[in-house]
Amino acid sequence: MFQNLVEVAGETLDLIFRQIDAGQRSGALNILTTDSSHPIRLAEQRASPAGQGSNWHCQAGPLPIACHPYMTELSELFSQLSEDVQTALNDLGWNAPTPVQEKAIPLMQGGGDLIVQAQTGSGKTGAFGIPLVEAVDTTRDVIQALVMLPTRELANQVAVEVTTLGKHRGVRVLPVYGGVGYNEQVESLERGVHIIVGTPGRILDHLSNGRMSLDDTRVLVLDEADEMLSLGFWPDMREVATYLPKERQSHLFSATIPEKVRSLSRFFLNEPEFVAIDDGLSAPQQIEHYYYVCTATEKDPLLARLLEHEDPESAIIFCNTKADVRYVTGYLKKRGFNADQISGDLPQAARERAIQKIKAGDLKYLVATDVAARGIDISDLSHVVSYAATDQPEVYLHRTGRTGRAGRSGVAISLVSGLDIGNFKHMQNVNKIQIAERKPPTEKDMLGRVRERLQVKVEQDMRRRPPEEMRYAVERLIPVIEEMAKSHEGRKDLAGICAAYLAEDQPETTITTEAETPASSSQGPKSPDEENRGRPRGKRRRGAGGGNRGGRNSGGGRNRNR
């Protein structure tokens, strides 16, 4: 056995392979590439017994790479791409497309709109990234494609991958997101970029201030569309649409396709083709079903974490016993959740008050037994949570049937103990429902989710106020914030302010019927922001939705004095 470490340029990997004695049954060669155009990566060659060749294995590297020493022949689909993109694919070690790439790339290149249901890790970034970089005209320093997604982390990740795909063609990609300074983004925009990858809020900031133009944008991609809606980005997405040309391609990628995502597709897309990667999935589902496996001691903190992560508009939490109803209600209230209960032990007047509160939007979480919840008619619950999962098929259907009503989307979550998983899966088979298991969100996931939610709300509220007024107020408060943040008590006060601010009102996550169905007139329906401000409507400057080509208005356009 031997190991040699050799520094080489990425273009000359095939020149440094060592001969392994025929008598050696195994050997190894480590190759470290330090070519400035490639990420550092490490591969290892393990020699098989004589006469059986050598097997190559990746040891490390931030990107998937080809571990065979010689360039592998590309698949038929990839071999039809430009030489520059083929070179980029070999840099990444992509010799054959993933299923989502194999289906989506030809359809995108064919010119139609797409809805693609694919999970994270399926290769969906390449599915839209490859056609985007292929279509860019690098002789024109204008924004030709826009990718909108929910978080800054995802924006950075996607921008890096699309940059790698387009680097040999000279495609310039800019990640755009909030929470960072404007200067670097503005300088890049002034120099000229071809593809924008970013969050709707910061994109809208640049558009409304005249720093960015989408007049030449011909392709729109909505990535992780379900997450963008969950975080409250719908008003920003609707506003960004008014800056887009009528004639364009639009594509929507999402892990789940509930009704709210379908409504989003009707707003942005024109007669899209639906592509599903998961086996047995042929159409979108109105209610999204999933479950978490947990122990008895994990259940309470998991419930609290899920409610904070999901941030439902309204939800019923089902328990199997009256004692559990009392316990769960108390547990949630102690942790600041807006929760109340109904059970057979409560007087009728108290039960009716709780029901009226959740119908009026004054109560977010209603904890109930199945018996107490009978006859309750709440048309717009966003979530149903089974604190104690049921193994009875008819009970599960009754519970989950309380969400996803009247054309709205819904989410059904079940907390299942390891001992009950067999019965729970039997219930799925009887009801012919596919319920996916999910991993609980981590503390890092939670912090990122709350930060993004706070950032979205701040950006939306700041855009509703005169810029000069906000600039002065912010500058005045920065020293106050810095002083408060020096002490633990001060940080607690700041956290309390943020918590109260987030609790003031819910983000707008529902696409209304008026918004998704374009009006035939030149004026679309007013957005809630415009109605609140009482500002007059102006005629649209540009067309909005992909489904509204030919001059139909997609709702919410304003004058653009750019």
XYZ file of C-alpha atoms in Angstrom, residues 12-469:
458
model
C -3.530 17.637 -16.390
C -4.942 15.042 -14.021
C -4.449 12.236 -16.531
C -0.672 12.831 -16.642
C 0.173 11.823 -13.075
C -1.207 8.321 -12.694
C 1.261 5.863 -11.200
C 1.783 2.333 -12.322
C 0.908 -0.239 -9.707
C 2.940 -3.433 -9.728
C 1.016 -6.340 -11.110
C 1.830 -8.291 -7.972
C 0.315 -5.665 -5.674
C -3.212 -6.475 -4.709
C -4.064 -2.943 -3.648
C -2.631 0.548 -3.777
C -3.703 4.143 -3.488
C -2.926 7.456 -5.117
C -4.172 10.750 -3.718
C -4.524 13.604 -6.187
C -4.993 17.191 -4.989
C -6.009 19.714 -7.642
C -5.239 23.342 -6.916
C -6.309 24.833 -10.239
C -7.762 28.234 -9.291
C -10.825 27.609 -11.437
C -11.759 24.454 -9.515
C -12.607 23.853 -5.873
C -9.943 21.858 -4.029
C -10.884 18.214 -4.217
C -9.370 14.889 -3.316
C -9.697 11.542 -5.054
C -8.304 8.146 -4.238
C -7.442 5.239 -6.495
C -7.725 1.782 -5.048
C -6.194 -0.977 -7.153
C -8.175 -4.172 -7.361
C -6.530 -7.596 -7.600
C -4.407 -8.002 -10.721
C -6.376 -8.144 -13.924
C -9.495 -6.454 -12.532
C -8.572 -2.821 -13.187
C -8.821 0.026 -10.709
C -11.738 1.529 -8.850
C -11.804 5.263 -8.091
C -13.550 6.721 -5.053
C -14.167 10.305 -3.912
C -12.668 11.077 -0.494
C -13.698 14.712 -0.157
C -14.805 17.800 -2.039
C -17.559 20.404 -1.724
C -18.997 19.515 -5.112
C -19.701 16.120 -6.697
C -16.751 15.286 -8.959
C -15.792 12.617 -11.430
C -13.439 10.227 -9.693
C -12.346 8.263 -12.758
C -9.000 9.597 -14.030
C -10.197 9.902 -17.605
C -13.107 12.016 -18.836
C -16.146 9.755 -19.014
C -18.320 9.899 -22.115
C -21.292 12.181 -21.558
C -24.854 10.958 -21.896
C -26.788 11.654 -25.083
C -28.647 14.582 -23.477
C -25.500 16.237 -22.132
C -23.565 15.630 -25.364
C -26.064 17.835 -27.206
C -25.103 20.861 -25.098
C -22.494 23.455 -26.055
C -18.838 22.533 -25.555
C -18.458 25.145 -22.813
C -21.328 23.680 -20.798
C -20.060 20.139 -21.412
C -16.713 21.207 -19.965
C -18.488 22.607 -16.915
C -20.407 19.356 -16.474
C -17.135 17.429 -16.507
C -15.739 19.865 -13.941
C -18.670 18.896 -11.742
C -18.418 15.206 -12.587
C -21.886 15.146 -14.100
C -21.681 12.493 -16.809
C -25.372 11.646 -16.954
C -28.505 13.589 -15.997
C -30.566 12.819 -12.927
C -34.220 11.883 -13.561
C -35.435 15.451 -13.003
C -32.764 16.815 -15.354
C -33.577 14.234 -18.006
C -37.243 15.251 -17.974
C -37.015 18.999 -17.403
C -34.088 20.121 -19.584
C -35.609 19.164 -22.990
C -38.959 20.671 -22.000
C -37.374 23.953 -20.887
C -35.348 24.107 -24.082
C -38.552 23.431 -26.012
C -39.978 26.761 -24.901
C -42.910 25.744 -22.693
C -43.667 26.514 -19.056
C -43.148 23.818 -16.411
C -44.261 22.820 -12.934
C -41.657 20.418 -11.558
C -42.145 18.493 -8.339
C -38.768 17.312 -7.072
C -37.120 16.968 -3.694
C -33.947 18.670 -2.495
C -30.928 16.671 -3.664
C -32.636 15.482 -6.853
C -30.487 17.674 -9.103
C -33.190 20.262 -9.753
C -30.731 23.180 -9.700
C -29.002 21.619 -12.685
C -32.401 20.954 -14.259
C -33.055 24.667 -14.620
C -29.463 25.926 -14.400
C -28.241 24.101 -17.518
C -30.952 25.515 -19.839
C -30.485 28.979 -18.328
C -26.741 29.195 -18.992
C -27.200 27.634 -22.444
C -29.729 30.308 -23.418
C -27.791 33.364 -22.201
C -26.475 35.716 -24.879
C -23.165 36.721 -23.309
C -22.687 39.589 -25.783
C -25.494 41.481 -24.015
C -24.899 42.791 -20.490
C -28.556 42.603 -19.437
C -30.492 40.403 -17.019
C -31.850 37.553 -19.122
C -33.045 35.155 -16.396
C -34.429 35.581 -12.886
C -34.435 32.844 -10.239
C -36.462 33.598 -7.102
C -36.090 31.433 -3.986
C -36.828 31.742 -0.258
C -33.543 32.117 1.672
C -30.112 33.706 1.397
C -28.413 30.347 2.013
C -30.255 28.802 -0.911
C -29.551 31.869 -3.057
C -25.819 31.509 -2.434
C -25.879 27.748 -3.029
C -27.806 28.003 -6.301
C -25.744 30.969 -7.508
C -22.510 29.010 -6.971
C -23.807 26.025 -8.940
C -25.206 28.110 -11.806
C -21.955 30.105 -11.910
C -19.998 26.858 -12.253
C -22.288 25.682 -15.053
C -21.863 28.927 -16.968
C -18.270 29.920 -16.197
C -16.754 28.657 -19.464
C -19.404 30.575 -21.420
C -18.705 33.761 -19.477
C -22.147 33.852 -17.845
C -22.271 36.272 -14.903
C -24.546 35.301 -12.020
C -25.410 37.563 -9.074
C -26.943 36.365 -5.772
C -29.307 39.030 -4.394
C -30.727 38.806 -0.862
C -31.415 40.883 2.224
C -29.552 41.099 5.497
C -26.373 42.371 3.814
C -25.245 45.716 2.426
C -26.373 47.041 -0.945
C -23.062 48.354 -2.297
C -21.594 45.100 -3.601
C -24.859 44.095 -5.257
C -25.304 47.553 -6.806
C -21.744 47.547 -8.182
C -22.310 44.143 -9.808
C -25.595 45.318 -11.309
C -23.868 48.375 -12.753
C -21.155 46.197 -14.325
C -23.817 43.992 -15.871
C -25.033 40.477 -15.019
C -26.916 37.841 -16.994
C -28.737 35.850 -14.285
C -30.143 37.055 -10.955
C -30.599 34.483 -8.180
C -32.243 35.926 -5.095
C -35.032 36.420 -2.590
C -38.142 38.367 -3.666
C -37.779 41.098 -1.031
C -34.301 42.314 -1.974
C -35.029 41.876 -5.697
C -38.050 44.144 -5.258
C -35.928 46.702 -3.386
C -33.547 46.974 -6.334
C -36.415 47.134 -8.836
C -38.390 49.816 -7.010
C -35.276 51.976 -6.641
C -34.346 51.712 -10.313
C -31.144 49.767 -9.713
C -32.325 46.700 -11.625
C -34.272 46.228 -14.847
C -36.037 43.052 -15.962
C -37.062 44.429 -19.364
C -34.873 41.873 -21.159
C -35.643 38.920 -18.886
C -36.923 35.987 -20.883
C -36.937 33.207 -18.274
C -38.351 33.183 -14.734
C -37.711 30.322 -12.299
C -39.512 30.009 -8.958
C -37.489 27.572 -6.835
C -38.803 26.141 -3.541
C -42.108 27.863 -4.301
C -43.892 26.315 -1.325
C -41.278 27.721 1.061
C -41.489 31.205 -0.462
C -45.215 31.246 0.223
C -44.771 29.892 3.757
C -42.326 32.688 4.591
C -44.777 35.376 3.452
C -43.124 36.341 0.167
C -46.355 36.318 -1.877
C -46.888 40.142 -1.842
C -43.296 40.665 -2.989
C -43.571 38.000 -5.695
C -46.792 39.555 -6.955
C -45.087 42.950 -7.102
C -41.979 41.613 -8.874
C -44.292 40.149 -11.529
C -45.309 43.651 -12.615
C -41.722 44.327 -13.750
C -41.484 41.218 -15.940
C -42.151 41.182 -19.690
C -45.296 39.459 -20.906
C -43.397 37.275 -23.333
C -41.246 34.907 -21.341
C -40.887 31.346 -20.098
C -41.823 30.666 -16.484
C -41.000 27.560 -14.452
C -41.965 26.529 -10.947
C -39.983 24.005 -8.888
C -41.307 22.766 -5.559
C -40.975 19.769 -3.256
C -44.732 19.806 -2.706
C -47.566 21.073 -4.894
C -50.433 22.019 -2.558
C -53.276 24.224 -3.758
C -51.501 27.472 -2.870
C -48.598 26.498 -5.141
C -51.011 25.612 -7.934
C -52.597 29.040 -7.498
C -49.140 30.567 -7.769
C -48.567 28.669 -11.008
C -51.825 30.015 -12.441
C -50.601 33.532 -11.702
C -47.133 33.192 -13.243
C -47.286 30.326 -15.751
C -49.024 29.765 -19.075
C -50.450 26.271 -19.687
C -47.551 24.564 -17.892
C -46.612 20.934 -18.253
C -46.440 19.026 -14.964
C -43.341 16.931 -14.225
C -43.307 14.679 -11.157
C -40.214 12.718 -10.210
C -41.579 10.682 -7.308
C -42.872 7.249 -8.331
C -46.627 6.944 -8.291
C -47.195 10.699 -8.133
C -49.115 11.840 -11.186
C -50.877 14.983 -9.977
C -50.584 17.642 -7.285
C -52.233 17.000 -3.940
C -54.530 19.487 -2.187
C -53.465 18.395 1.303
C -49.833 17.751 2.146
C -49.513 14.789 4.544
C -46.406 13.972 6.567
C -45.382 12.532 9.920
C -42.555 12.577 12.461
C -41.431 9.597 14.528
C -40.682 10.537 18.143
C -40.592 9.151 21.665
C -42.976 10.249 24.417
C -40.348 12.577 25.904
C -39.571 14.120 22.503
C -43.176 14.809 21.571
C -43.807 18.052 23.500
C -40.669 19.958 22.428
C -41.109 18.615 18.886
C -44.662 19.982 18.755
C -43.471 23.429 19.875
C -40.600 23.387 17.388
C -42.864 22.364 14.507
C -45.403 25.085 15.257
C -42.646 27.683 15.347
C -41.094 26.348 12.156
C -44.347 25.931 10.211
C -45.953 29.101 11.629
C -49.493 28.047 10.586
C -52.125 30.660 9.892
C -54.482 28.586 12.047
C -54.538 24.985 13.229
C -56.429 22.347 15.187
C -54.241 20.122 17.363
C -55.949 16.783 18.006
C -55.448 14.805 21.209
C -56.955 11.452 22.155
C -57.955 12.335 25.728
C -59.326 15.319 27.659
C -56.297 15.173 29.946
C -53.983 15.560 26.953
C -56.043 18.514 25.710
C -55.574 20.322 29.030
C -51.877 19.433 29.187
C -51.026 20.446 25.597
C -52.960 23.715 25.883
C -51.099 24.626 29.065
C -47.754 23.596 27.588
C -48.244 25.799 24.529
C -49.537 28.798 26.478
C -46.510 28.733 28.782
C -44.291 28.978 25.715
C -46.086 31.970 24.269
C -48.298 30.235 21.717
C -51.773 31.677 21.147
C -53.679 28.508 22.074
C -57.021 27.554 23.613
C -58.952 24.319 24.085
C -62.306 22.675 23.611
C -63.295 19.444 25.301
C -66.338 17.847 26.840
C -65.342 19.206 30.260
C -65.735 22.835 29.183
C -69.052 24.695 29.447
C -70.786 25.218 26.114
C -70.258 28.982 26.311
C -66.488 28.563 26.710
C -66.337 26.163 23.787
C -68.266 28.562 21.564
C -65.983 31.442 22.544
C -62.904 29.445 21.526
C -64.466 28.484 18.195
C -65.485 32.068 17.442
C -61.988 33.297 18.293
C -60.308 30.982 15.804
C -62.895 31.800 13.125
C -62.290 35.517 13.673
C -58.526 35.096 13.493
C -58.021 35.995 17.161
C -56.893 32.460 18.057
C -54.185 30.557 16.235
C -54.172 27.079 17.824
C -57.257 25.179 18.939
C -56.531 22.002 20.939
C -59.362 19.466 20.874
C -60.439 15.851 21.119
C -62.097 14.201 18.131
C -65.430 14.114 19.943
C -65.340 17.797 20.933
C -64.354 18.845 17.405
C -67.372 17.176 15.796
C -69.602 19.653 14.058
C -67.028 22.447 14.093
C -67.063 24.207 10.729
C -63.929 26.291 10.178
C -63.395 26.729 6.458
C -59.852 28.087 6.295
C -57.660 26.083 8.673
C -54.159 25.874 7.232
C -52.923 22.965 9.401
C -54.194 19.920 11.258
C -51.787 18.417 13.794
C -52.298 15.008 15.387
C -50.458 15.258 18.713
C -51.521 11.665 19.241
C -51.551 9.955 15.843
C -54.555 7.793 15.125
C -54.431 4.340 13.557
C -58.141 4.439 12.701
C -58.609 5.213 8.991
C -61.923 7.039 9.363
C -60.649 9.193 12.250
C -57.616 10.255 10.217
C -59.842 11.285 7.311
C -62.153 13.262 9.606
C -59.204 15.077 11.175
C -57.375 15.953 7.986
C -60.591 16.822 6.167
C -60.769 19.984 8.264
C -58.011 21.573 6.204
C -57.681 22.054 2.449
C -61.306 23.138 2.090
C -62.914 25.458 -0.468
C -60.022 25.170 -2.898
C -57.388 26.106 -0.328
C -54.271 24.121 0.467
C -53.704 22.340 3.760
C -51.068 20.529 5.780
C -51.691 17.444 7.934
C -48.959 16.570 10.456
C -48.869 13.464 12.660
C -46.564 12.746 15.600
C -46.081 8.975 15.724
C -44.328 6.895 18.370
C -42.020 4.123 17.223
C -44.338 1.491 18.690
C -47.300 2.786 16.671
C -45.603 3.071 13.295
C -46.903 -0.297 12.056
C -50.543 0.578 12.749
C -50.024 4.055 11.289
C -48.725 2.607 8.025
C -51.639 0.169 7.908
C -53.975 3.161 8.177
C -52.196 4.746 5.194
C -52.759 1.624 3.103
C -56.450 1.464 3.992
C -56.978 5.154 3.132
C -54.719 4.958 0.060
C -52.814 8.044 1.230
C -49.071 8.538 0.846
C -47.729 10.106 4.044
C -44.055 11.030 3.944
C -41.784 10.817 6.978
C -39.795 13.955 7.748
C -36.819 14.713 9.937
C -37.504 17.186 12.752
C -36.120 20.695 12.161
C -32.850 21.386 13.970
C -32.137 24.407 16.144
C -30.176 25.869 13.222
C -33.193 25.342 10.968
C -35.356 27.138 13.515
C -33.060 30.141 13.822
C -32.787 30.470 10.058
C -36.548 30.225 9.642
C -37.309 32.906 12.241
C -34.594 35.178 10.853
C -35.979 34.900 7.322
C -39.530 35.529 8.534
C -38.399 38.604 10.445
C -36.378 39.867 7.478
C -39.337 39.486 5.103
C -41.665 41.406 7.414
C -39.155 44.208 8.032
C -38.472 44.687 4.321
C -42.170 44.710 3.450
C -43.010 47.230 6.192
C -40.102 49.514 5.302
C -41.241 49.680 1.679
C -44.617 51.007 2.847
C -43.008 54.111 4.361
C -41.252 57.083 2.742
C -37.574 56.140 2.188
C -36.152 59.358 3.660
C -38.281 59.037 6.773
